[in-house]
Amino acid sequence: MSDQKNKIAGKVVVITGASSGLGEAAARLLAKEGAKVALGARRGERLKKLVDELDRNGGKALAVVFAMSQPEEVDVNEILFRPTRQLL
């Protein structure tokens, strides 16, 4: 990924859902490649641990905990992909 590192190093990347799963994996990878990561999630304690770990390993990370309540029977998991341009 050395070719990608030049494109990512120093960039600020915002990741939501960063306390587990794909968001956590993306945060680890991007921080390792030199990006500054702003991480958002509902589970503040897990997010804080990840930020502390990334900082200890030389990364730059910031945590933002979402204030969101939901019924226990509702699972809020959504990945939204938006095209940058429309192809006809």
PDB file of N, CA and C in Angstrom:
ATOM      1  N   MET A   1       0.807  -1.196   0.000  1.00  0.00           N
ATOM      2  CA  MET A   1       0.000   0.000   0.000  1.00  0.00           C
ATOM      3  C   MET A   1       0.852   1.263   0.000  1.00  0.00           C
ATOM      4  N   SER A   2       2.104   1.133  -0.275  1.00  0.00           N
ATOM      5  CA  SER A   2       2.948   2.318  -0.237  1.00  0.00           C
ATOM      6  C   SER A   2       2.489   3.364  -1.246  1.00  0.00           C
ATOM      7  N   ASP A   3       1.953   2.935  -2.394  1.00  0.00           N
ATOM      8  CA  ASP A   3       1.442   3.876  -3.377  1.00  0.00           C
ATOM      9  C   ASP A   3       0.237   4.627  -2.817  1.00  0.00           C
ATOM     10  N   GLN A   4      -0.651   3.930  -2.114  1.00  0.00           N
ATOM     11  CA  GLN A   4      -1.815   4.556  -1.500  1.00  0.00           C
ATOM     12  C   GLN A   4      -1.417   5.443  -0.326  1.00  0.00           C
ATOM     13  N   LYS A   5      -0.366   5.090   0.370  1.00  0.00           N
ATOM     14  CA  LYS A   5       0.046   5.851   1.546  1.00  0.00           C
ATOM     15  C   LYS A   5       0.313   7.312   1.183  1.00  0.00           C
ATOM     16  N   ASN A   6       0.920   7.534   0.058  1.00  0.00           N
ATOM     17  CA  ASN A   6       1.191   8.902  -0.358  1.00  0.00           C
ATOM     18  C   ASN A   6      -0.087   9.694  -0.565  1.00  0.00           C
ATOM     19  N   LYS A   7      -1.147   9.040  -0.977  1.00  0.00           N
ATOM     20  CA  LYS A   7      -2.418   9.721  -1.227  1.00  0.00           C
ATOM     21  C   LYS A   7      -3.213   9.921   0.062  1.00  0.00           C
ATOM     22  N   ILE A   8      -2.982   9.091   1.070  1.00  0.00           N
ATOM     23  CA  ILE A   8      -3.779   9.112   2.296  1.00  0.00           C
ATOM     24  C   ILE A   8      -3.080   9.848   3.438  1.00  0.00           C
ATOM     25  N   ALA A   9      -1.776   9.780   3.485  1.00  0.00           N
ATOM     26  CA  ALA A   9      -1.025  10.383   4.592  1.00  0.00           C
ATOM     27  C   ALA A   9      -1.374  11.859   4.753  1.00  0.00           C
ATOM     28  N   GLY A  10      -1.734  12.237   5.978  1.00  0.00           N
ATOM     29  CA  GLY A  10      -2.043  13.613   6.291  1.00  0.00           C
ATOM     30  C   GLY A  10      -3.476  14.033   6.012  1.00  0.00           C
ATOM     31  N   LYS A  11      -4.246  13.213   5.308  1.00  0.00           N
ATOM     32  CA  LYS A  11      -5.649  13.533   5.023  1.00  0.00           C
ATOM     33  C   LYS A  11      -6.481  13.297   6.281  1.00  0.00           C
ATOM     34  N   VAL A  12      -7.591  14.022   6.402  1.00  0.00           N
ATOM     35  CA  VAL A  12      -8.532  13.809   7.494  1.00  0.00           C
ATOM     36  C   VAL A  12      -9.663  12.946   6.958  1.00  0.00           C
ATOM     37  N   VAL A  13      -9.913  11.826   7.633  1.00  0.00           N
ATOM     38  CA  VAL A  13     -10.955  10.895   7.217  1.00  0.00           C
ATOM     39  C   VAL A  13     -11.953  10.756   8.363  1.00  0.00           C
ATOM     40  N   VAL A  14     -13.237  10.923   8.062  1.00  0.00           N
ATOM     41  CA  VAL A  14     -14.296  10.780   9.058  1.00  0.00           C
ATOM     42  C   VAL A  14     -14.951   9.418   8.858  1.00  0.00           C
ATOM     43  N   ILE A  15     -15.018   8.636   9.931  1.00  0.00           N
ATOM     44  CA  ILE A  15     -15.598   7.295   9.866  1.00  0.00           C
ATOM     45  C   ILE A  15     -16.680   7.185  10.925  1.00  0.00           C
ATOM     46  N   THR A  16     -17.897   6.843  10.508  1.00  0.00           N
ATOM     47  CA  THR A  16     -18.973   6.593  11.461  1.00  0.00           C
ATOM     48  C   THR A  16     -19.074   5.088  11.685  1.00  0.00           C
ATOM     49  N   GLY A  17     -19.587   4.701  12.829  1.00  0.00           N
ATOM     50  CA  GLY A  17     -19.669   3.282  13.160  1.00  0.00           C
ATOM     51  C   GLY A  17     -18.297   2.687  13.411  1.00  0.00           C
ATOM     52  N   ALA A  18     -17.405   3.475  13.990  1.00  0.00           N
ATOM     53  CA  ALA A  18     -16.006   3.077  14.108  1.00  0.00           C
ATOM     54  C   ALA A  18     -15.691   2.223  15.332  1.00  0.00           C
ATOM     55  N   SER A  19     -16.676   1.931  16.180  1.00  0.00           N
ATOM     56  CA  SER A  19     -16.365   1.176  17.397  1.00  0.00           C
ATOM     57  C   SER A  19     -16.302  -0.331  17.160  1.00  0.00           C
ATOM     58  N   SER A  20     -16.672  -0.794  15.944  1.00  0.00           N
ATOM     59  CA  SER A  20     -16.576  -2.226  15.646  1.00  0.00           C
ATOM     60  C   SER A  20     -16.700  -2.458  14.143  1.00  0.00           C
ATOM     61  N   GLY A  21     -16.488  -3.685  13.740  1.00  0.00           N
ATOM     62  CA  GLY A  21     -16.722  -4.107  12.359  1.00  0.00           C
ATOM     63  C   GLY A  21     -15.902  -3.371  11.319  1.00  0.00           C
ATOM     64  N   LEU A  22     -16.558  -3.069  10.202  1.00  0.00           N
ATOM     65  CA  LEU A  22     -15.876  -2.414   9.083  1.00  0.00           C
ATOM     66  C   LEU A  22     -15.336  -1.032   9.450  1.00  0.00           C
ATOM     67  N   GLY A  23     -16.094  -0.297  10.251  1.00  0.00           N
ATOM     68  CA  GLY A  23     -15.635   1.030  10.659  1.00  0.00           C
ATOM     69  C   GLY A  23     -14.350   0.968  11.459  1.00  0.00           C
ATOM     70  N   GLU A  24     -14.283   0.016  12.378  1.00  0.00           N
ATOM     71  CA  GLU A  24     -13.070  -0.154  13.189  1.00  0.00           C
ATOM     72  C   GLU A  24     -11.894  -0.583  12.318  1.00  0.00           C
ATOM     73  N   ALA A  25     -12.139  -1.523  11.419  1.00  0.00           N
ATOM     74  CA  ALA A  25     -11.071  -2.002  10.533  1.00  0.00           C
ATOM     75  C   ALA A  25     -10.565  -0.873   9.633  1.00  0.00           C
ATOM     76  N   ALA A  26     -11.480  -0.071   9.108  1.00  0.00           N
ATOM     77  CA  ALA A  26     -11.080   1.055   8.262  1.00  0.00           C
ATOM     78  C   ALA A  26     -10.260   2.066   9.059  1.00  0.00           C
ATOM     79  N   ALA A  27     -10.674   2.334  10.291  1.00  0.00           N
ATOM     80  CA  ALA A  27      -9.935   3.272  11.142  1.00  0.00           C
ATOM     81  C   ALA A  27      -8.513   2.790  11.376  1.00  0.00           C
ATOM     82  N   ARG A  28      -8.363   1.518  11.673  1.00  0.00           N
ATOM     83  CA  ARG A  28      -7.018   0.962  11.917  1.00  0.00           C
ATOM     84  C   ARG A  28      -6.141   1.083  10.670  1.00  0.00           C
ATOM     85  N   LEU A  29      -6.693   0.701   9.517  1.00  0.00           N
ATOM     86  CA  LEU A  29      -5.929   0.725   8.276  1.00  0.00           C
ATOM     87  C   LEU A  29      -5.538   2.147   7.891  1.00  0.00           C
ATOM     88  N   LEU A  30      -6.500   3.060   7.923  1.00  0.00           N
ATOM     89  CA  LEU A  30      -6.217   4.431   7.515  1.00  0.00           C
ATOM     90  C   LEU A  30      -5.238   5.120   8.458  1.00  0.00           C
ATOM     91  N   ALA A  31      -5.366   4.880   9.764  1.00  0.00           N
ATOM     92  CA  ALA A  31      -4.416   5.455  10.726  1.00  0.00           C
ATOM     93  C   ALA A  31      -3.017   4.906  10.490  1.00  0.00           C
ATOM     94  N   LYS A  32      -2.943   3.616  10.198  1.00  0.00           N
ATOM     95  CA  LYS A  32      -1.646   2.988   9.921  1.00  0.00           C
ATOM     96  C   LYS A  32      -0.996   3.599   8.681  1.00  0.00           C
ATOM     97  N   GLU A  33      -1.823   4.000   7.716  1.00  0.00           N
ATOM     98  CA  GLU A  33      -1.317   4.585   6.475  1.00  0.00           C
ATOM     99  C   GLU A  33      -1.069   6.085   6.581  1.00  0.00           C
ATOM    100  N   GLY A  34      -1.278   6.661   7.776  1.00  0.00           N
ATOM    101  CA  GLY A  34      -0.923   8.054   7.993  1.00  0.00           C
ATOM    102  C   GLY A  34      -2.059   9.056   7.958  1.00  0.00           C
ATOM    103  N   ALA A  35      -3.301   8.578   7.822  1.00  0.00           N
ATOM    104  CA  ALA A  35      -4.440   9.506   7.834  1.00  0.00           C
ATOM    105  C   ALA A  35      -4.739   9.948   9.260  1.00  0.00           C
ATOM    106  N   LYS A  36      -5.323  11.117   9.384  1.00  0.00           N
ATOM    107  CA  LYS A  36      -5.859  11.585  10.666  1.00  0.00           C
ATOM    108  C   LYS A  36      -7.323  11.155  10.667  1.00  0.00           C
ATOM    109  N   VAL A  37      -7.731  10.361  11.639  1.00  0.00           N
ATOM    110  CA  VAL A  37      -9.082   9.810  11.621  1.00  0.00           C
ATOM    111  C   VAL A  37      -9.953  10.431  12.702  1.00  0.00           C
ATOM    112  N   ALA A  38     -11.134  10.895  12.287  1.00  0.00           N
ATOM    113  CA  ALA A  38     -12.162  11.375  13.209  1.00  0.00           C
ATOM    114  C   ALA A  38     -13.201  10.265  13.261  1.00  0.00           C
ATOM    115  N   LEU A  39     -13.340   9.656  14.426  1.00  0.00           N
ATOM    116  CA  LEU A  39     -14.158   8.454  14.553  1.00  0.00           C
ATOM    117  C   LEU A  39     -15.442   8.736  15.301  1.00  0.00           C
ATOM    118  N   GLY A  40     -16.548   8.267  14.765  1.00  0.00           N
ATOM    119  CA  GLY A  40     -17.844   8.435  15.402  1.00  0.00           C
ATOM    120  C   GLY A  40     -18.483   7.095  15.689  1.00  0.00           C
ATOM    121  N   ALA A  41     -19.219   7.017  16.808  1.00  0.00           N
ATOM    122  CA  ALA A  41     -19.925   5.793  17.168  1.00  0.00           C
ATOM    123  C   ALA A  41     -20.852   6.073  18.334  1.00  0.00           C
ATOM    124  N   ARG A  42     -21.743   5.126  18.606  1.00  0.00           N
ATOM    125  CA  ARG A  42     -22.643   5.243  19.747  1.00  0.00           C
ATOM    126  C   ARG A  42     -22.015   4.685  21.015  1.00  0.00           C
ATOM    127  N   ARG A  43     -21.121   3.721  20.880  1.00  0.00           N
ATOM    128  CA  ARG A  43     -20.517   3.078  22.050  1.00  0.00           C
ATOM    129  C   ARG A  43     -19.218   3.794  22.413  1.00  0.00           C
ATOM    130  N   GLY A  44     -19.364   4.757  23.307  1.00  0.00           N
ATOM    131  CA  GLY A  44     -18.264   5.638  23.656  1.00  0.00           C
ATOM    132  C   GLY A  44     -17.055   4.950  24.252  1.00  0.00           C
ATOM    133  N   GLU A  45     -17.270   3.992  25.111  1.00  0.00           N
ATOM    134  CA  GLU A  45     -16.138   3.326  25.776  1.00  0.00           C
ATOM    135  C   GLU A  45     -15.279   2.558  24.765  1.00  0.00           C
ATOM    136  N   ARG A  46     -15.927   1.845  23.845  1.00  0.00           N
ATOM    137  CA  ARG A  46     -15.173   1.108  22.816  1.00  0.00           C
ATOM    138  C   ARG A  46     -14.434   2.071  21.897  1.00  0.00           C
ATOM    139  N   LEU A  47     -15.081   3.175  21.586  1.00  0.00           N
ATOM    140  CA  LEU A  47     -14.467   4.166  20.708  1.00  0.00           C
ATOM    141  C   LEU A  47     -13.239   4.785  21.377  1.00  0.00           C
ATOM    142  N   LYS A  48     -13.347   5.100  22.650  1.00  0.00           N
ATOM    143  CA  LYS A  48     -12.218   5.675  23.393  1.00  0.00           C
ATOM    144  C   LYS A  48     -11.030   4.711  23.408  1.00  0.00           C
ATOM    145  N   LYS A  49     -11.301   3.423  23.615  1.00  0.00           N
ATOM    146  CA  LYS A  49     -10.215   2.427  23.611  1.00  0.00           C
ATOM    147  C   LYS A  49      -9.513   2.384  22.260  1.00  0.00           C
ATOM    148  N   LEU A  50     -10.301   2.445  21.174  1.00  0.00           N
ATOM    149  CA  LEU A  50      -9.708   2.424  19.836  1.00  0.00           C
ATOM    150  C   LEU A  50      -8.857   3.671  19.604  1.00  0.00           C
ATOM    151  N   VAL A  51      -9.367   4.836  19.971  1.00  0.00           N
ATOM    152  CA  VAL A  51      -8.611   6.077  19.804  1.00  0.00           C
ATOM    153  C   VAL A  51      -7.308   6.018  20.600  1.00  0.00           C
ATOM    154  N   ASP A  52      -7.377   5.543  21.835  1.00  0.00           N
ATOM    155  CA  ASP A  52      -6.167   5.421  22.656  1.00  0.00           C
ATOM    156  C   ASP A  52      -5.155   4.482  22.003  1.00  0.00           C
ATOM    157  N   GLU A  53      -5.640   3.357  21.475  1.00  0.00           N
ATOM    158  CA  GLU A  53      -4.756   2.395  20.811  1.00  0.00           C
ATOM    159  C   GLU A  53      -4.096   3.008  19.578  1.00  0.00           C
ATOM    160  N   LEU A  54      -4.882   3.686  18.755  1.00  0.00           N
ATOM    161  CA  LEU A  54      -4.332   4.299  17.543  1.00  0.00           C
ATOM    162  C   LEU A  54      -3.300   5.365  17.898  1.00  0.00           C
ATOM    163  N   ASP A  55      -3.582   6.168  18.911  1.00  0.00           N
ATOM    164  CA  ASP A  55      -2.633   7.204  19.340  1.00  0.00           C
ATOM    165  C   ASP A  55      -1.338   6.587  19.877  1.00  0.00           C
ATOM    166  N   ARG A  56      -1.465   5.512  20.658  1.00  0.00           N
ATOM    167  CA  ARG A  56      -0.268   4.834  21.195  1.00  0.00           C
ATOM    168  C   ARG A  56       0.617   4.291  20.076  1.00  0.00           C
ATOM    169  N   ASN A  57      -0.019   3.881  18.978  1.00  0.00           N
ATOM    170  CA  ASN A  57       0.726   3.293  17.862  1.00  0.00           C
ATOM    171  C   ASN A  57       1.166   4.324  16.827  1.00  0.00           C
ATOM    172  N   GLY A  58       1.143   5.588  17.198  1.00  0.00           N
ATOM    173  CA  GLY A  58       1.647   6.628  16.314  1.00  0.00           C
ATOM    174  C   GLY A  58       0.614   7.269  15.406  1.00  0.00           C
ATOM    175  N   GLY A  59      -0.635   6.848  15.507  1.00  0.00           N
ATOM    176  CA  GLY A  59      -1.680   7.449  14.681  1.00  0.00           C
ATOM    177  C   GLY A  59      -2.226   8.717  15.311  1.00  0.00           C
ATOM    178  N   LYS A  60      -3.093   9.386  14.574  1.00  0.00           N
ATOM    179  CA  LYS A  60      -3.764  10.579  15.083  1.00  0.00           C
ATOM    180  C   LYS A  60      -5.256  10.342  14.969  1.00  0.00           C
ATOM    181  N   ALA A  61      -5.945  10.297  16.118  1.00  0.00           N
ATOM    182  CA  ALA A  61      -7.364   9.973  16.118  1.00  0.00           C
ATOM    183  C   ALA A  61      -8.126  10.867  17.081  1.00  0.00           C
ATOM    184  N   LEU A  62      -9.396  11.086  16.756  1.00  0.00           N
ATOM    185  CA  LEU A  62     -10.307  11.889  17.556  1.00  0.00           C
ATOM    186  C   LEU A  62     -11.618  11.127  17.649  1.00  0.00           C
ATOM    187  N   ALA A  63     -12.233  11.095  18.828  1.00  0.00           N
ATOM    188  CA  ALA A  63     -13.492  10.373  19.021  1.00  0.00           C
ATOM    189  C   ALA A  63     -14.660  11.337  19.126  1.00  0.00           C
ATOM    190  N   VAL A  64     -15.768  10.981  18.486  1.00  0.00           N
ATOM    191  CA  VAL A  64     -17.032  11.701  18.605  1.00  0.00           C
ATOM    192  C   VAL A  64     -18.102  10.673  18.923  1.00  0.00           C
ATOM    193  N   VAL A  65     -18.716  10.786  20.098  1.00  0.00           N
ATOM    194  CA  VAL A  65     -19.740   9.826  20.501  1.00  0.00           C
ATOM    195  C   VAL A  65     -21.101  10.389  20.124  1.00  0.00           C
ATOM    196  N   PHE A  66     -21.881   9.594  19.404  1.00  0.00           N
ATOM    197  CA  PHE A  66     -23.213  10.025  18.981  1.00  0.00           C
ATOM    198  C   PHE A  66     -24.193   9.859  20.125  1.00  0.00           C
ATOM    199  N   ALA A  67     -24.991  10.876  20.384  1.00  0.00           N
ATOM    200  CA  ALA A  67     -26.049  10.797  21.383  1.00  0.00           C
ATOM    201  C   ALA A  67     -27.302  10.329  20.658  1.00  0.00           C
ATOM    202  N   MET A  68     -27.581   9.054  20.759  1.00  0.00           N
ATOM    203  CA  MET A  68     -28.706   8.488  20.029  1.00  0.00           C
ATOM    204  C   MET A  68     -29.354   7.419  20.882  1.00  0.00           C
ATOM    205  N   SER A  69     -30.644   7.481  20.990  1.00  0.00           N
ATOM    206  CA  SER A  69     -31.333   6.423  21.706  1.00  0.00           C
ATOM    207  C   SER A  69     -32.223   5.681  20.719  1.00  0.00           C
ATOM    208  N   GLN A  70     -32.456   4.412  20.992  1.00  0.00           N
ATOM    209  CA  GLN A  70     -33.283   3.587  20.126  1.00  0.00           C
ATOM    210  C   GLN A  70     -33.876   2.451  20.939  1.00  0.00           C
ATOM    211  N   PRO A  71     -35.029   1.940  20.532  1.00  0.00           N
ATOM    212  CA  PRO A  71     -35.584   0.781  21.215  1.00  0.00           C
ATOM    213  C   PRO A  71     -34.655  -0.419  21.061  1.00  0.00           C
ATOM    214  N   GLU A  72     -34.588  -1.275  22.063  1.00  0.00           N
ATOM    215  CA  GLU A  72     -33.687  -2.428  21.999  1.00  0.00           C
ATOM    216  C   GLU A  72     -33.961  -3.350  20.827  1.00  0.00           C
ATOM    217  N   GLU A  73     -35.214  -3.453  20.408  1.00  0.00           N
ATOM    218  CA  GLU A  73     -35.544  -4.375  19.322  1.00  0.00           C
ATOM    219  C   GLU A  73     -35.188  -3.825  17.939  1.00  0.00           C
ATOM    220  N   VAL A  74     -34.737  -2.564  17.881  1.00  0.00           N
ATOM    221  CA  VAL A  74     -34.355  -1.959  16.611  1.00  0.00           C
ATOM    222  C   VAL A  74     -32.840  -1.962  16.505  1.00  0.00           C
ATOM    223  N   ASP A  75     -32.343  -2.471  15.390  1.00  0.00           N
ATOM    224  CA  ASP A  75     -30.907  -2.496  15.154  1.00  0.00           C
ATOM    225  C   ASP A  75     -30.595  -1.464  14.079  1.00  0.00           C
ATOM    226  N   VAL A  76     -29.824  -0.459  14.417  1.00  0.00           N
ATOM    227  CA  VAL A  76     -29.486   0.585  13.458  1.00  0.00           C
ATOM    228  C   VAL A  76     -28.120   0.261  12.871  1.00  0.00           C
ATOM    229  N   ASN A  77     -28.127  -0.299  11.694  1.00  0.00           N
ATOM    230  CA  ASN A  77     -26.910  -0.592  10.951  1.00  0.00           C
ATOM    231  C   ASN A  77     -27.175  -0.228   9.507  1.00  0.00           C
ATOM    232  N   GLU A  78     -26.497   0.769   9.022  1.00  0.00           N
ATOM    233  CA  GLU A  78     -26.747   1.214   7.664  1.00  0.00           C
ATOM    234  C   GLU A  78     -25.444   1.643   7.028  1.00  0.00           C
ATOM    235  N   ILE A  79     -25.235   1.167   5.831  1.00  0.00           N
ATOM    236  CA  ILE A  79     -24.110   1.630   5.036  1.00  0.00           C
ATOM    237  C   ILE A  79     -24.716   2.306   3.814  1.00  0.00           C
ATOM    238  N   LEU A  80     -24.340   3.529   3.565  1.00  0.00           N
ATOM    239  CA  LEU A  80     -24.898   4.288   2.461  1.00  0.00           C
ATOM    240  C   LEU A  80     -23.801   4.574   1.450  1.00  0.00           C
ATOM    241  N   PHE A  81     -24.037   4.150   0.222  1.00  0.00           N
ATOM    242  CA  PHE A  81     -23.098   4.420  -0.859  1.00  0.00           C
ATOM    243  C   PHE A  81     -23.744   5.429  -1.796  1.00  0.00           C
ATOM    244  N   ARG A  82     -23.053   6.504  -2.054  1.00  0.00           N
ATOM    245  CA  ARG A  82     -23.555   7.507  -2.986  1.00  0.00           C
ATOM    246  C   ARG A  82     -22.559   7.645  -4.127  1.00  0.00           C
ATOM    247  N   PRO A  83     -23.046   7.544  -5.345  1.00  0.00           N
ATOM    248  CA  PRO A  83     -22.105   7.721  -6.473  1.00  0.00           C
ATOM    249  C   PRO A  83     -21.630   9.166  -6.547  1.00  0.00           C
ATOM    250  N   THR A  84     -20.400   9.343  -6.979  1.00  0.00           N
ATOM    251  CA  THR A  84     -19.886  10.694  -7.113  1.00  0.00           C
ATOM    252  C   THR A  84     -20.351  11.331  -8.416  1.00  0.00           C
ATOM    253  N   ARG A  85     -20.766  10.511  -9.353  1.00  0.00           N
ATOM    254  CA  ARG A  85     -21.365  11.040 -10.575  1.00  0.00           C
ATOM    255  C   ARG A  85     -22.319   9.987 -11.117  1.00  0.00           C
ATOM    256  N   GLN A  86     -23.240  10.421 -11.898  1.00  0.00           N
ATOM    257  CA  GLN A  86     -24.232   9.512 -12.449  1.00  0.00           C
ATOM    258  C   GLN A  86     -23.845   9.138 -13.873  1.00  0.00           C
ATOM    259  N   LEU A  87     -23.838   7.851 -14.129  1.00  0.00           N
ATOM    260  CA  LEU A  87     -23.551   7.379 -15.479  1.00  0.00           C
ATOM    261  C   LEU A  87     -24.861   7.018 -16.163  1.00  0.00           C
ATOM    262  N   LEU A  88     -25.061   7.461 -17.358  1.00  0.00           N
ATOM    263  CA  LEU A  88     -26.298   7.172 -18.095  1.00  0.00           C
ATOM    264  C   LEU A  88     -26.107   6.013 -19.026  1.00  0.00           C
TER     265      LEU A  88
END
